[in-house]
XYZ file of C-alpha atoms in Angstrom:
454
model
C 12.685 4.585 -12.141
C 10.221 5.088 -14.979
C 7.240 7.366 -15.450
C 3.925 5.564 -15.079
C 0.743 6.294 -17.011
C -1.946 7.531 -14.639
C -4.413 4.845 -15.754
C -1.920 2.131 -14.904
C -1.263 3.669 -11.491
C -5.026 3.853 -10.887
C -5.387 0.157 -11.730
C -2.478 -0.846 -9.505
C -2.889 1.457 -6.520
C -5.767 3.903 -7.052
C -8.013 1.836 -4.803
C -5.859 2.727 -1.798
C -6.492 6.476 -2.148
C -8.937 8.094 0.285
C -11.148 10.718 -1.415
C -10.344 13.345 1.230
C -6.687 13.422 0.165
C -7.723 14.936 -3.175
C -9.020 17.995 -1.292
C -5.549 18.554 0.161
C -3.245 17.554 -2.690
C -3.147 17.243 -6.467
C -1.132 14.419 -7.970
C 1.314 15.642 -10.599
C 3.086 12.485 -11.778
C 3.418 8.741 -11.141
C 6.430 6.438 -11.206
C 7.469 2.810 -10.710
C 10.570 0.697 -10.470
C 11.086 -1.728 -13.409
C 9.264 -4.590 -11.661
C 6.396 -2.450 -10.332
C 7.189 -3.547 -6.773
C 7.527 0.089 -5.721
C 5.336 2.948 -6.948
C 5.585 6.665 -6.302
C 3.578 9.852 -6.702
C 4.665 13.465 -6.876
C 2.059 15.837 -5.386
C 1.314 19.529 -4.973
C -0.118 20.674 -1.648
C -3.211 22.782 -2.293
C -3.110 24.338 1.188
C 0.566 25.220 1.601
C 1.425 25.654 -2.096
C 4.448 23.389 -1.847
C 5.342 19.867 -3.001
C 5.582 16.371 -1.582
C 5.705 12.704 -2.480
C 4.627 9.238 -1.412
C 6.076 5.767 -2.008
C 3.894 2.642 -2.161
C 4.712 -1.048 -1.676
C 2.599 -4.201 -1.482
C 1.441 -5.286 1.952
C 0.984 -8.894 3.094
C -2.207 -9.283 1.014
C -0.673 -7.717 -2.128
C -2.362 -4.320 -1.802
C -0.261 -1.264 -2.580
C -0.148 1.012 0.455
C 1.917 4.060 1.396
C 5.210 3.036 3.022
C 7.003 6.390 3.050
C 6.094 10.037 2.419
C 7.431 13.552 2.838
C 6.205 17.103 2.304
C 7.141 20.790 2.345
C 9.497 20.959 -0.645
C 9.612 24.444 -2.109
C 10.040 23.200 -5.682
C 8.695 20.286 -7.694
C 12.261 19.425 -8.703
C 13.344 19.092 -5.103
C 10.413 16.798 -4.325
C 11.095 14.751 -7.470
C 14.760 14.200 -6.599
C 13.841 13.099 -3.059
C 11.145 10.765 -4.418
C 13.583 9.080 -6.828
C 16.032 8.505 -3.984
C 13.338 7.078 -1.686
C 12.009 4.767 -4.410
C 15.503 3.491 -5.200
C 16.146 2.759 -1.537
C 12.834 0.954 -1.066
C 13.314 -1.074 -4.242
C 16.287 -2.835 -2.592
C 14.225 -3.976 0.400
C 12.550 -7.405 0.658
C 8.792 -7.747 0.227
C 8.337 -8.246 3.968
C 9.611 -4.729 4.617
C 6.397 -3.373 3.078
C 4.062 -5.424 5.271
C 2.201 -3.302 7.804
C 1.072 -5.761 10.445
C -2.644 -5.066 10.277
C -3.489 -7.298 7.300
C -5.952 -10.134 7.790
C -6.572 -13.214 5.671
C -4.790 -14.177 2.468
C -4.304 -12.260 -0.753
C -7.381 -12.434 -2.981
C -6.900 -14.196 -6.315
C -9.937 -14.619 -8.558
C -8.045 -16.854 -10.975
C -6.774 -19.682 -8.793
C -9.400 -22.399 -9.417
C -11.504 -23.162 -6.357
C -14.026 -25.330 -8.230
C -13.729 -28.200 -10.704
C -12.961 -26.856 -14.168
C -16.043 -28.526 -15.642
C -18.074 -26.016 -13.615
C -16.258 -22.964 -15.023
C -18.492 -20.340 -16.596
C -17.619 -20.162 -20.332
C -16.654 -16.489 -20.030
C -14.401 -17.192 -17.046
C -12.708 -19.995 -18.992
C -12.254 -17.608 -21.909
C -10.627 -15.077 -19.577
C -8.252 -17.780 -18.346
C -7.307 -19.247 -21.711
C -7.864 -16.738 -24.530
C -4.865 -14.437 -25.011
C -7.115 -11.819 -26.619
C -8.616 -11.260 -23.163
C -5.286 -11.029 -21.336
C -5.658 -7.223 -20.844
C -8.982 -7.773 -19.063
C -7.536 -10.557 -16.940
C -4.555 -8.473 -15.850
C -6.523 -5.351 -14.989
C -8.956 -7.491 -12.971
C -5.960 -9.148 -11.275
C -4.770 -5.709 -10.146
C -8.238 -4.704 -9.003
C -9.100 -7.901 -7.137
C -6.588 -7.213 -4.361
C -8.825 -4.390 -3.108
C -12.213 -6.031 -3.489
C -13.981 -6.830 -0.212
C -15.671 -10.247 -0.277
C -18.362 -9.495 2.296
C -20.311 -12.692 1.519
C -17.259 -14.958 1.663
C -17.952 -16.829 -1.594
C -17.219 -14.256 -4.306
C -14.435 -16.263 -5.960
C -16.478 -19.470 -6.194
C -19.420 -17.651 -7.767
C -17.157 -15.578 -10.036
C -15.707 -18.744 -11.564
C -19.077 -20.468 -12.027
C -22.710 -19.527 -12.570
C -22.427 -16.164 -10.788
C -19.922 -14.787 -13.296
C -22.183 -12.232 -14.998
C -23.601 -10.706 -11.824
C -20.210 -10.476 -10.138
C -18.511 -8.966 -13.180
C -21.200 -6.274 -12.979
C -20.291 -5.728 -9.313
C -16.609 -5.411 -10.270
C -17.540 -2.866 -12.904
C -19.438 -0.792 -10.324
C -16.538 -1.120 -7.874
C -14.104 0.272 -10.470
C -16.482 3.030 -11.576
C -17.189 4.473 -8.167
C -13.545 4.282 -7.168
C -12.776 6.271 -10.323
C -15.409 8.821 -9.255
C -13.666 9.321 -5.911
C -15.829 7.238 -3.574
C -14.662 5.012 -0.767
C -16.630 1.982 0.348
C -17.870 2.150 3.949
C -19.914 -0.168 6.156
C -19.427 -3.791 7.103
C -22.713 -5.485 6.213
C -23.454 -7.500 3.068
C -26.455 -5.355 2.093
C -26.705 -3.188 0.155
C -23.752 -4.113 -2.073
C -22.165 -0.664 -1.911
C -22.423 2.082 0.683
C -20.198 4.833 -0.683
C -18.844 8.101 0.639
C -17.167 10.773 -1.452
C -16.226 14.416 -1.212
C -19.549 15.491 -2.757
C -21.794 13.223 -0.704
C -22.848 9.621 -0.121
C -25.036 7.039 -1.818
C -25.948 3.365 -1.534
C -26.195 0.930 -4.443
C -27.608 -2.567 -4.754
C -26.539 -4.475 -7.868
C -28.728 -6.903 -9.771
C -28.869 -8.482 -13.202
C -31.218 -10.106 -15.688
C -29.910 -13.614 -16.273
C -30.597 -16.344 -18.878
C -33.890 -18.199 -18.643
C -34.748 -21.600 -20.079
C -38.287 -20.327 -20.715
C -37.226 -17.312 -22.767
C -35.928 -16.889 -26.326
C -32.485 -18.319 -27.042
C -31.557 -15.467 -29.380
C -32.638 -11.914 -30.103
C -35.464 -12.197 -32.667
C -34.631 -11.143 -36.222
C -38.208 -10.793 -37.471
C -39.144 -7.067 -37.143
C -42.476 -7.667 -35.396
C -41.026 -10.275 -33.054
C -38.132 -7.961 -32.253
C -40.542 -5.100 -31.497
C -42.462 -7.325 -29.072
C -39.205 -8.518 -27.531
C -37.877 -4.990 -26.987
C -41.111 -3.319 -25.856
C -42.454 -6.103 -23.677
C -40.213 -9.127 -23.035
C -37.130 -7.173 -21.905
C -39.131 -4.780 -19.660
C -40.867 -7.785 -18.037
C -37.480 -9.335 -17.259
C -36.251 -5.989 -15.896
C -39.395 -5.733 -13.794
C -38.658 -9.046 -12.107
C -35.075 -8.056 -11.276
C -35.910 -4.564 -10.018
C -39.005 -5.544 -8.020
C -37.058 -8.257 -6.198
C -34.761 -5.538 -4.874
C -37.637 -3.153 -4.147
C -39.420 -5.813 -2.097
C -36.351 -7.108 -0.260
C -36.818 -7.425 3.494
C -35.464 -5.758 5.439
C -35.391 -2.824 2.974
C -31.952 -1.910 1.710
C -32.499 1.787 2.420
C -33.016 1.015 6.104
C -29.730 -0.854 6.498
C -26.891 0.536 8.609
C -25.088 3.267 6.710
C -27.753 3.518 3.982
C -30.295 5.523 5.959
C -30.830 9.097 4.844
C -28.755 8.900 1.646
C -29.786 8.240 -1.972
C -30.393 4.545 -2.679
C -29.972 3.278 -6.245
C -30.441 -0.057 -7.989
C -27.835 -0.848 -10.639
C -29.084 -3.383 -13.193
C -27.342 -5.074 -16.117
C -28.926 -7.349 -18.737
C -27.175 -10.676 -19.389
C -30.177 -12.778 -20.442
C -28.881 -13.246 -24.011
C -25.535 -12.639 -25.664
C -25.517 -9.006 -26.769
C -28.864 -8.259 -25.126
C -27.407 -5.297 -23.220
C -27.363 -3.399 -26.525
C -31.106 -2.889 -26.086
C -31.049 -2.163 -22.384
C -31.206 1.631 -22.452
C -34.438 2.000 -24.409
C -36.178 -0.900 -22.638
C -35.159 0.239 -19.147
C -36.076 3.866 -19.844
C -39.553 2.913 -21.011
C -40.124 0.517 -18.126
C -38.981 2.686 -15.196
C -40.707 5.847 -16.473
C -43.742 4.068 -17.934
C -43.797 6.158 -21.120
C -43.041 5.446 -24.774
C -41.738 7.909 -27.372
C -41.915 7.459 -31.127
C -42.039 9.472 -34.366
C -45.216 9.418 -36.426
C -45.821 11.612 -39.453
C -42.693 13.572 -38.607
C -43.982 14.417 -35.123
C -42.814 13.133 -31.745
C -45.486 11.154 -29.915
C -45.624 10.321 -26.203
C -47.931 7.814 -24.507
C -48.280 6.079 -21.158
C -47.584 2.370 -21.473
C -49.711 0.885 -18.705
C -48.915 -2.824 -19.027
C -46.181 -4.887 -20.694
C -47.501 -8.156 -22.168
C -45.525 -10.987 -23.729
C -47.240 -14.349 -24.086
C -48.689 -15.188 -20.692
C -46.344 -12.821 -18.857
C -47.468 -9.441 -17.536
C -45.751 -6.553 -15.789
C -47.102 -3.150 -14.823
C -45.049 -0.430 -16.436
C -43.681 2.547 -14.524
C -41.361 1.101 -11.873
C -41.046 4.471 -10.166
C -44.814 4.525 -9.614
C -44.904 1.244 -7.674
C -45.630 1.261 -3.951
C -42.399 1.812 -2.059
C -40.463 2.884 -5.141
C -40.150 6.401 -3.750
C -37.292 4.951 -1.690
C -35.299 4.260 -4.877
C -33.565 7.451 -5.944
C -32.481 6.170 -9.365
C -31.871 3.131 -11.510
C -28.350 2.844 -12.953
C -27.521 0.985 -16.160
C -24.553 0.741 -18.497
C -24.751 -1.387 -21.644
C -20.978 -0.862 -21.948
C -20.303 -2.401 -18.528
C -19.100 -5.754 -19.894
C -15.902 -7.780 -20.104
C -15.109 -5.912 -23.330
C -14.796 -2.640 -21.408
C -12.360 -4.340 -19.022
C -10.393 -5.485 -22.072
C -10.316 -1.998 -23.622
C -9.281 -0.263 -20.410
C -6.715 -2.995 -19.803
C -5.148 -2.293 -23.203
C -5.214 1.462 -22.577
C -3.352 0.946 -19.272
C -0.706 -1.294 -20.827
C -1.896 -4.653 -19.493
C -1.973 -7.956 -21.345
C -0.223 -9.486 -24.310
C 1.247 -6.583 -26.352
C 0.124 -8.325 -29.544
C -3.531 -7.727 -28.657
C -4.952 -4.970 -30.846
C -8.485 -3.606 -30.671
C -10.631 -1.228 -32.701
C -13.842 0.129 -31.198
C -16.685 1.504 -33.310
C -20.284 2.392 -32.703
C -22.819 5.195 -32.406
C -22.685 8.123 -29.987
C -25.521 10.338 -28.810
C -25.762 13.722 -30.480
C -28.773 15.213 -28.688
C -27.078 18.594 -28.222
C -27.112 19.180 -31.982
C -30.456 20.928 -32.484
C -30.222 20.587 -36.282
C -29.605 16.815 -36.289
C -30.075 15.319 -32.802
C -29.500 11.759 -33.979
C -26.805 9.229 -33.065
C -23.626 9.600 -35.113
C -20.858 7.042 -35.781
C -17.497 6.941 -34.041
C -14.417 4.767 -34.351
C -11.108 4.599 -32.463
C -8.075 2.404 -32.115
C -7.850 1.335 -28.475
C -4.518 2.199 -26.913
C -2.564 4.742 -24.876
C -4.426 7.644 -26.473
C -7.863 6.228 -25.629
C -9.964 8.476 -23.399
C -12.527 5.903 -22.266
C -13.358 5.888 -18.552
C -15.163 3.376 -16.348
C -18.202 5.644 -16.009
C -18.471 6.217 -19.752
C -21.728 4.745 -21.074
C -23.547 4.806 -17.729
C -27.156 6.029 -17.794
C -28.804 7.279 -14.601
C -32.610 7.129 -14.666
C -33.777 9.521 -11.944
C -36.943 8.803 -9.979
C -39.274 11.826 -10.235
C -40.998 10.663 -7.030
C -37.834 10.003 -5.027
C -37.983 10.550 -1.283
C -34.261 11.401 -1.451
C -33.375 12.689 -4.937
C -29.962 11.823 -6.350
C -27.777 14.823 -7.139
C -26.429 14.238 -10.686
C -23.145 15.841 -9.616
C -22.442 12.656 -7.625
C -22.017 10.707 -10.889
C -20.240 13.000 -13.360
C -19.547 11.533 -16.784
C -22.821 9.590 -16.900
C -25.927 10.477 -18.899
C -28.737 11.590 -16.572
C -32.392 11.196 -17.598
C -35.278 13.060 -15.933
C -38.979 12.452 -16.623
C -40.933 15.686 -17.118
C -44.610 16.264 -16.284
C -45.670 16.060 -19.944
C -43.960 12.677 -20.366
C -40.946 14.048 -22.172
C -37.461 13.238 -20.906
C -34.774 15.816 -20.179
C -31.242 14.548 -20.677
C -28.016 15.831 -19.157
C -25.230 14.410 -21.300
C -21.444 14.369 -21.041
C -19.438 15.542 -24.033
C -19.193 11.958 -25.313
C -21.753 9.261 -24.621
C -21.770 5.987 -26.611
C -25.206 4.756 -27.580
C -23.851 1.346 -28.629
C -20.514 -0.060 -29.674
C -18.656 -3.140 -30.838
C -14.972 -3.951 -30.593
C -12.843 -5.968 -32.989
C -9.911 -7.563 -31.181
C -6.971 -9.149 -32.975
C -3.994 -11.129 -31.730
C -1.116 -10.404 -34.065
C 0.701 -13.746 -34.316
C 3.412 -14.283 -36.864
C 1.607 -17.095 -38.648
C -2.081 -16.200 -38.503
C -3.967 -13.456 -36.671
C -6.835 -14.401 -34.387
C -9.847 -12.096 -34.534
C -13.094 -11.688 -32.610
C -15.974 -9.275 -33.105
C -17.301 -8.316 -29.660
C -20.711 -6.639 -29.401
C -21.985 -4.737 -26.382
């Protein structure tokens, strides 16, 4: 039996953990047999101050579930020795011995083609064929076993035109599992009704998608870029967010979502790399205020209306009728396939020849002398500290009927509009403002390289 990195255990079996168990026990170490058919955890009992263990095997739909456990060992060594023995015994059993009899349906596999390959989304094809993305593919393969396809057509859409929106849903699924939430409820709306040890919340996911009527690239001309960022992107965000606000029946009235914070999580996929500009555009649009520096002084003004060509959108999403039912808008410019690739590498997935360097700018607001973004750079690997929630920005509705407690989403940046139009930020120790990753496949003959912006 070998020791297993926690991040790899989380990717393989973390989705089977109920949040309440963390109130009773603390996991000390993780293990696997050589083929990762059998996993194990060593735990400390918070209540009885003793030790225990659990062994996990794949059920009939390939989900790791507990197959054996024991408690009340007076020492960690005693529990460890018993765990090693139990894992060795279970490793000799056939796969069917781990099946639990309550599974329904077949194992989920996002990567078995269910549509003609000429309909594949280019990014899905890249995930299938490009070895540089093998870490992302493998970490998604581990995750997909636990994803609930409430609509019944997730795989078809994931392989075709729905790729972007459903990758965003997968990102949210991974993030809120990492934060200790369990998905509850049976209905298809909203996308996530979540319960954790600190409380509950509901989330509906949406995205800004490509449009044949819009620009086909981010403008390079400074004035055109200013108009794009201050008006075009907010107008596109307005369309996506208002469609969720005006949905009937309202999401916040659905079974399980009543009486808890309701959030809309939006990602911007309308152009390649467009999510790099999402934070500033979304912040201005939802709060309806603009900040800038003029003559060395900070200026604040109400926006009123976004105009771009013949398109119009009222600014200030949180001031719209009915918007008091939306507790917050969630965004994460980092929530892309590149994050899946980085976290896959960190957890030991994919072709071992894949190497990645991440660089970018991080927020430095807490430095009163120089509160400006500063550069960072890291080699992605076992020492990486990136999490799923890293990069998330929570824009809190000042008019919310049910305010969202920021403690429900630790590790995110939380933004609060103040009465004078200023914005108060609660930041984690590290928050990337933007980043890009350079990924290389180290072949003997010639390395393959890609520069991936977020």
